[in-house]
PDB file of C-alpha atoms in Angstrom:
ATOM      1  CA  UNK A   1       8.665  17.680  19.310  1.00  0.00           C
ATOM      2  CA  UNK A   2       8.885  20.114  21.397  1.00  0.00           C
ATOM      3  CA  UNK A   3       7.420  18.574  24.421  1.00  0.00           C
ATOM      4  CA  UNK A   4      10.693  15.903  24.541  1.00  0.00           C
ATOM      5  CA  UNK A   5      13.041  18.996  23.924  1.00  0.00           C
ATOM      6  CA  UNK A   6      11.779  20.826  26.585  1.00  0.00           C
ATOM      7  CA  UNK A   7      11.894  17.473  29.088  1.00  0.00           C
ATOM      8  CA  UNK A   8      15.012  16.336  27.529  1.00  0.00           C
ATOM      9  CA  UNK A   9      16.949  20.207  28.815  1.00  0.00           C
ATOM     10  CA  UNK A  10      14.854  19.683  31.976  1.00  0.00           C
ATOM     11  CA  UNK A  11      17.080  16.538  32.547  1.00  0.00           C
ATOM     12  CA  UNK A  12      20.151  17.594  30.934  1.00  0.00           C
ATOM     13  CA  UNK A  13      20.415  20.958  30.593  1.00  0.00           C
ATOM     14  CA  UNK A  14      20.494  23.333  27.781  1.00  0.00           C
ATOM     15  CA  UNK A  15      21.825  21.504  25.020  1.00  0.00           C
ATOM     16  CA  UNK A  16      22.990  22.640  21.263  1.00  0.00           C
ATOM     17  CA  UNK A  17      20.154  21.595  19.151  1.00  0.00           C
ATOM     18  CA  UNK A  18      16.939  22.277  21.871  1.00  0.00           C
ATOM     19  CA  UNK A  19      15.466  25.154  19.792  1.00  0.00           C
ATOM     20  CA  UNK A  20      15.688  23.942  16.477  1.00  0.00           C
ATOM     21  CA  UNK A  21      12.581  23.390  14.569  1.00  0.00           C
ATOM     22  CA  UNK A  22      11.101  20.147  13.914  1.00  0.00           C
ATOM     23  CA  UNK A  23      12.429  18.735  11.105  1.00  0.00           C
ATOM     24  CA  UNK A  24      13.882  16.073   8.378  1.00  0.00           C
ATOM     25  CA  UNK A  25      17.531  16.856   7.395  1.00  0.00           C
ATOM     26  CA  UNK A  26      18.525  15.677   3.418  1.00  0.00           C
ATOM     27  CA  UNK A  27      20.730  17.694   2.337  1.00  0.00           C
ATOM     28  CA  UNK A  28      23.780  20.494   3.558  1.00  0.00           C
ATOM     29  CA  UNK A  29      25.508  22.265   0.651  1.00  0.00           C
ATOM     30  CA  UNK A  30      29.097  23.787   1.555  1.00  0.00           C
ATOM     31  CA  UNK A  31      29.315  27.704   1.908  1.00  0.00           C
ATOM     32  CA  UNK A  32      27.616  29.295  -1.654  1.00  0.00           C
ATOM     33  CA  UNK A  33      26.831  32.754  -2.116  1.00  0.00           C
ATOM     34  CA  UNK A  34      22.735  32.381  -3.218  1.00  0.00           C
ATOM     35  CA  UNK A  35      22.905  33.684  -7.135  1.00  0.00           C
ATOM     36  CA  UNK A  36      25.237  30.596  -8.130  1.00  0.00           C
ATOM     37  CA  UNK A  37      23.075  27.941  -7.166  1.00  0.00           C
ATOM     38  CA  UNK A  38      19.871  29.824  -7.781  1.00  0.00           C
ATOM     39  CA  UNK A  39      19.738  27.855 -11.382  1.00  0.00           C
ATOM     40  CA  UNK A  40      20.803  24.248  -9.192  1.00  0.00           C
ATOM     41  CA  UNK A  41      17.279  25.549  -7.708  1.00  0.00           C
ATOM     42  CA  UNK A  42      15.003  26.295 -11.060  1.00  0.00           C
ATOM     43  CA  UNK A  43      16.325  21.975 -12.272  1.00  0.00           C
ATOM     44  CA  UNK A  44      15.509  20.709  -8.281  1.00  0.00           C
ATOM     45  CA  UNK A  45      11.848  22.378  -8.218  1.00  0.00           C
ATOM     46  CA  UNK A  46      11.621  20.880 -11.223  1.00  0.00           C
ATOM     47  CA  UNK A  47      12.181  17.416 -10.478  1.00  0.00           C
ATOM     48  CA  UNK A  48      10.502  17.960  -6.996  1.00  0.00           C
ATOM     49  CA  UNK A  49       6.833  18.777  -7.716  1.00  0.00           C
ATOM     50  CA  UNK A  50       7.075  16.078 -10.431  1.00  0.00           C
ATOM     51  CA  UNK A  51       6.992  13.694  -6.826  1.00  0.00           C
ATOM     52  CA  UNK A  52       3.396  13.320  -4.697  1.00  0.00           C
ATOM     53  CA  UNK A  53       3.507  14.334  -0.949  1.00  0.00           C
ATOM     54  CA  UNK A  54       3.759  11.700   1.708  1.00  0.00           C
ATOM     55  CA  UNK A  55       2.045  10.836   4.985  1.00  0.00           C
ATOM     56  CA  UNK A  56       5.345   9.169   7.359  1.00  0.00           C
ATOM     57  CA  UNK A  57       4.786   8.209  10.498  1.00  0.00           C
ATOM     58  CA  UNK A  58       7.112   8.231  13.775  1.00  0.00           C
ATOM     59  CA  UNK A  59       7.476   4.909  15.497  1.00  0.00           C
ATOM     60  CA  UNK A  60       9.158   5.258  18.934  1.00  0.00           C
ATOM     61  CA  UNK A  61      12.808   6.390  19.024  1.00  0.00           C
ATOM     62  CA  UNK A  62      16.521   5.432  18.639  1.00  0.00           C
ATOM     63  CA  UNK A  63      19.545   6.788  18.711  1.00  0.00           C
ATOM     64  CA  UNK A  64      23.131   7.067  16.120  1.00  0.00           C
ATOM     65  CA  UNK A  65      25.434   4.737  17.435  1.00  0.00           C
ATOM     66  CA  UNK A  66      27.502   7.017  20.141  1.00  0.00           C
ATOM     67  CA  UNK A  67      30.996   8.341  18.915  1.00  0.00           C
ATOM     68  CA  UNK A  68      32.095  11.203  20.632  1.00  0.00           C
ATOM     69  CA  UNK A  69      28.594  12.340  21.123  1.00  0.00           C
ATOM     70  CA  UNK A  70      25.377  10.708  20.585  1.00  0.00           C
ATOM     71  CA  UNK A  71      21.967  12.498  18.920  1.00  0.00           C
ATOM     72  CA  UNK A  72      18.508  10.841  20.297  1.00  0.00           C
ATOM     73  CA  UNK A  73      15.750  10.666  17.268  1.00  0.00           C
ATOM     74  CA  UNK A  74      12.161  10.426  16.640  1.00  0.00           C
ATOM     75  CA  UNK A  75      12.488   7.153  14.158  1.00  0.00           C
ATOM     76  CA  UNK A  76      10.575   7.093  11.216  1.00  0.00           C
ATOM     77  CA  UNK A  77       8.874   3.832  10.306  1.00  0.00           C
ATOM     78  CA  UNK A  78      10.571   2.813   7.391  1.00  0.00           C
ATOM     79  CA  UNK A  79       8.244   0.802   4.531  1.00  0.00           C
ATOM     80  CA  UNK A  80       8.414   0.219   0.700  1.00  0.00           C
ATOM     81  CA  UNK A  81       6.708   3.863   0.165  1.00  0.00           C
ATOM     82  CA  UNK A  82       8.682   5.914   2.310  1.00  0.00           C
ATOM     83  CA  UNK A  83      12.287   4.093   1.386  1.00  0.00           C
ATOM     84  CA  UNK A  84      12.074   4.683  -2.491  1.00  0.00           C
ATOM     85  CA  UNK A  85       9.947   8.277  -1.929  1.00  0.00           C
ATOM     86  CA  UNK A  86      13.352   9.603   0.235  1.00  0.00           C
ATOM     87  CA  UNK A  87      14.846   7.749  -3.305  1.00  0.00           C
ATOM     88  CA  UNK A  88      14.217   9.845  -5.784  1.00  0.00           C
ATOM     89  CA  UNK A  89      14.035  13.041  -3.757  1.00  0.00           C
ATOM     90  CA  UNK A  90      17.925  12.267  -2.542  1.00  0.00           C
ATOM     91  CA  UNK A  91      18.498  11.289  -6.395  1.00  0.00           C
ATOM     92  CA  UNK A  92      17.343  14.959  -7.291  1.00  0.00           C
ATOM     93  CA  UNK A  93      19.495  16.185  -4.721  1.00  0.00           C
ATOM     94  CA  UNK A  94      23.067  14.000  -5.519  1.00  0.00           C
ATOM     95  CA  UNK A  95      22.306  12.865  -1.932  1.00  0.00           C
ATOM     96  CA  UNK A  96      23.856   9.519  -1.077  1.00  0.00           C
ATOM     97  CA  UNK A  97      21.475   7.652   1.706  1.00  0.00           C
ATOM     98  CA  UNK A  98      20.731   8.797   5.060  1.00  0.00           C
ATOM     99  CA  UNK A  99      18.607   8.076   7.442  1.00  0.00           C
ATOM    100  CA  UNK A 100      15.671   9.499   7.403  1.00  0.00           C
ATOM    101  CA  UNK A 101      15.013  11.045  11.110  1.00  0.00           C
ATOM    102  CA  UNK A 102      13.649  13.832  13.584  1.00  0.00           C
ATOM    103  CA  UNK A 103      16.174  15.101  16.025  1.00  0.00           C
ATOM    104  CA  UNK A 104      15.279  15.698  19.976  1.00  0.00           C
ATOM    105  CA  UNK A 105      19.338  15.831  20.789  1.00  0.00           C
ATOM    106  CA  UNK A 106      21.743  16.239  18.095  1.00  0.00           C
ATOM    107  CA  UNK A 107      25.213  14.956  19.277  1.00  0.00           C
ATOM    108  CA  UNK A 108      25.365  16.000  23.205  1.00  0.00           C
ATOM    109  CA  UNK A 109      28.035  14.765  25.441  1.00  0.00           C
ATOM    110  CA  UNK A 110      28.106  10.706  25.839  1.00  0.00           C
ATOM    111  CA  UNK A 111      27.978  11.136  29.915  1.00  0.00           C
ATOM    112  CA  UNK A 112      24.448  13.150  29.851  1.00  0.00           C
ATOM    113  CA  UNK A 113      22.982  11.083  26.912  1.00  0.00           C
ATOM    114  CA  UNK A 114      23.675   8.240  29.302  1.00  0.00           C
ATOM    115  CA  UNK A 115      21.147   9.912  31.407  1.00  0.00           C
ATOM    116  CA  UNK A 116      18.954  10.878  28.646  1.00  0.00           C
ATOM    117  CA  UNK A 117      18.121   7.705  26.445  1.00  0.00           C
ATOM    118  CA  UNK A 118      16.408   5.257  29.781  1.00  0.00           C
ATOM    119  CA  UNK A 119      13.624   7.894  29.948  1.00  0.00           C
ATOM    120  CA  UNK A 120      13.381   8.090  25.609  1.00  0.00           C
ATOM    121  CA  UNK A 121      14.879   4.208  24.593  1.00  0.00           C
ATOM    122  CA  UNK A 122      11.256   1.883  25.630  1.00  0.00           C
ATOM    123  CA  UNK A 123       9.096   4.537  25.239  1.00  0.00           C
ATOM    124  CA  UNK A 124       6.519   4.613  22.406  1.00  0.00           C
ATOM    125  CA  UNK A 125       4.951   6.873  20.007  1.00  0.00           C
ATOM    126  CA  UNK A 126       3.048   6.622  17.165  1.00  0.00           C
ATOM    127  CA  UNK A 127       2.703   9.794  15.934  1.00  0.00           C
ATOM    128  CA  UNK A 128       1.709  10.598  11.794  1.00  0.00           C
ATOM    129  CA  UNK A 129       2.411  13.386   9.338  1.00  0.00           C
ATOM    130  CA  UNK A 130       2.383  14.527   5.858  1.00  0.00           C
ATOM    131  CA  UNK A 131       5.276  16.210   4.048  1.00  0.00           C
ATOM    132  CA  UNK A 132       3.843  18.286   1.050  1.00  0.00           C
ATOM    133  CA  UNK A 133       7.252  20.770   0.748  1.00  0.00           C
ATOM    134  CA  UNK A 134      10.225  20.839   0.826  1.00  0.00           C
ATOM    135  CA  UNK A 135      12.013  23.733   2.414  1.00  0.00           C
ATOM    136  CA  UNK A 136      15.199  25.083   1.843  1.00  0.00           C
ATOM    137  CA  UNK A 137      16.656  27.304   4.751  1.00  0.00           C
ATOM    138  CA  UNK A 138      19.853  29.422   4.388  1.00  0.00           C
ATOM    139  CA  UNK A 139      21.698  31.299   7.311  1.00  0.00           C
ATOM    140  CA  UNK A 140      25.279  33.826   7.175  1.00  0.00           C
ATOM    141  CA  UNK A 141      28.377  31.241   7.863  1.00  0.00           C
ATOM    142  CA  UNK A 142      30.430  34.523   8.772  1.00  0.00           C
ATOM    143  CA  UNK A 143      28.796  37.276  10.628  1.00  0.00           C
ATOM    144  CA  UNK A 144      26.706  37.334  14.312  1.00  0.00           C
ATOM    145  CA  UNK A 145      23.516  35.834  12.869  1.00  0.00           C
ATOM    146  CA  UNK A 146      23.864  31.420  13.295  1.00  0.00           C
ATOM    147  CA  UNK A 147      20.200  31.166  12.776  1.00  0.00           C
ATOM    148  CA  UNK A 148      18.829  29.373   9.416  1.00  0.00           C
ATOM    149  CA  UNK A 149      16.076  31.097   7.067  1.00  0.00           C
ATOM    150  CA  UNK A 150      13.867  29.788   5.001  1.00  0.00           C
ATOM    151  CA  UNK A 151      15.447  30.915   1.131  1.00  0.00           C
ATOM    152  CA  UNK A 152      13.148  28.983  -1.409  1.00  0.00           C
ATOM    153  CA  UNK A 153      10.111  26.424  -1.104  1.00  0.00           C
ATOM    154  CA  UNK A 154       9.222  23.686  -3.206  1.00  0.00           C
ATOM    155  CA  UNK A 155       5.702  21.789  -3.134  1.00  0.00           C
ATOM    156  CA  UNK A 156       5.280  18.214  -4.000  1.00  0.00           C
ATOM    157  CA  UNK A 157       2.869  18.146  -6.677  1.00  0.00           C
ATOM    158  CA  UNK A 158       2.902  14.920  -8.311  1.00  0.00           C
ATOM    159  CA  UNK A 159       0.602  11.948  -8.333  1.00  0.00           C
ATOM    160  CA  UNK A 160       1.391   8.369  -6.977  1.00  0.00           C
ATOM    161  CA  UNK A 161      -0.401   7.885 -10.281  1.00  0.00           C
ATOM    162  CA  UNK A 162       2.202   9.156 -12.589  1.00  0.00           C
ATOM    163  CA  UNK A 163       5.183   8.146 -10.386  1.00  0.00           C
ATOM    164  CA  UNK A 164       4.219   4.603 -11.502  1.00  0.00           C
ATOM    165  CA  UNK A 165       3.892   5.568 -15.096  1.00  0.00           C
ATOM    166  CA  UNK A 166       7.405   6.466 -15.412  1.00  0.00           C
ATOM    167  CA  UNK A 167       8.494   3.273 -13.195  1.00  0.00           C
ATOM    168  CA  UNK A 168       6.490   1.437 -16.319  1.00  0.00           C
ATOM    169  CA  UNK A 169       8.072   3.682 -18.455  1.00  0.00           C
ATOM    170  CA  UNK A 170      11.932   3.376 -17.675  1.00  0.00           C
ATOM    171  CA  UNK A 171      10.765  -0.386 -16.543  1.00  0.00           C
ATOM    172  CA  UNK A 172       9.825  -1.080 -20.329  1.00  0.00           C
ATOM    173  CA  UNK A 173      12.455   1.315 -21.973  1.00  0.00           C
ATOM    174  CA  UNK A 174      15.451  -0.619 -19.956  1.00  0.00           C
ATOM    175  CA  UNK A 175      13.271  -4.376 -20.996  1.00  0.00           C
ATOM    176  CA  UNK A 176      14.067  -3.372 -24.728  1.00  0.00           C
ATOM    177  CA  UNK A 177      16.787  -2.438 -25.321  1.00  0.00           C
ATOM    178  CA  UNK A 178      17.846  -5.170 -23.457  1.00  0.00           C
ATOM    179  CA  UNK A 179      15.395  -7.585 -25.631  1.00  0.00           C
ATOM    180  CA  UNK A 180      17.598  -5.351 -28.673  1.00  0.00           C
ATOM    181  CA  UNK A 181      21.290  -6.546 -26.837  1.00  0.00           C
ATOM    182  CA  UNK A 182      20.711 -10.538 -26.455  1.00  0.00           C
ATOM    183  CA  UNK A 183      19.570 -10.425 -30.159  1.00  0.00           C
ATOM    184  CA  UNK A 184      22.456  -8.959 -31.591  1.00  0.00           C
ATOM    185  CA  UNK A 185      24.676 -11.152 -33.511  1.00  0.00           C
ATOM    186  CA  UNK A 186      28.558 -10.945 -33.679  1.00  0.00           C
ATOM    187  CA  UNK A 187      29.974 -10.880 -37.270  1.00  0.00           C
ATOM    188  CA  UNK A 188      33.654 -11.156 -36.444  1.00  0.00           C
TER     189      UNK A 188
END
């Protein structure tokens, strides 16, 4: 990923996200004191530790529809397994649906994107990587240090068998309730 960022800098010059580490962003929390959110992280760790690690595939590049700025990113190949995995992560984080991606150049002016996007548009790139943990980052809101630093790491320790069994259990529980409802008789 670093080589794509460096190539972008050579073509369009420096941009804000050129030094960011490779990551998939899932949620940004509003400014809070860490001791306020630590109890939330304990519950989150219990939920996320039941989710299994996953191998994701990168399949080329894409861009979000331009507004005043454009973001170019490495596209993650969408599969039913990947969609389900991210759905479970988002549910634990109480997060709305988002497009999983790995940013190359974030919010660059459209005039620079017109120079940069043609270099990525038709370029083929396939790669695989495993995600086995979630890293929660923090940074100071005020003051000189605006760099993100690790706050907590949560390992994914679940198995796909366990998550499949939980899905079957939920489906059966819903079916039993539905069957009972179908047999009820109104007495009034």
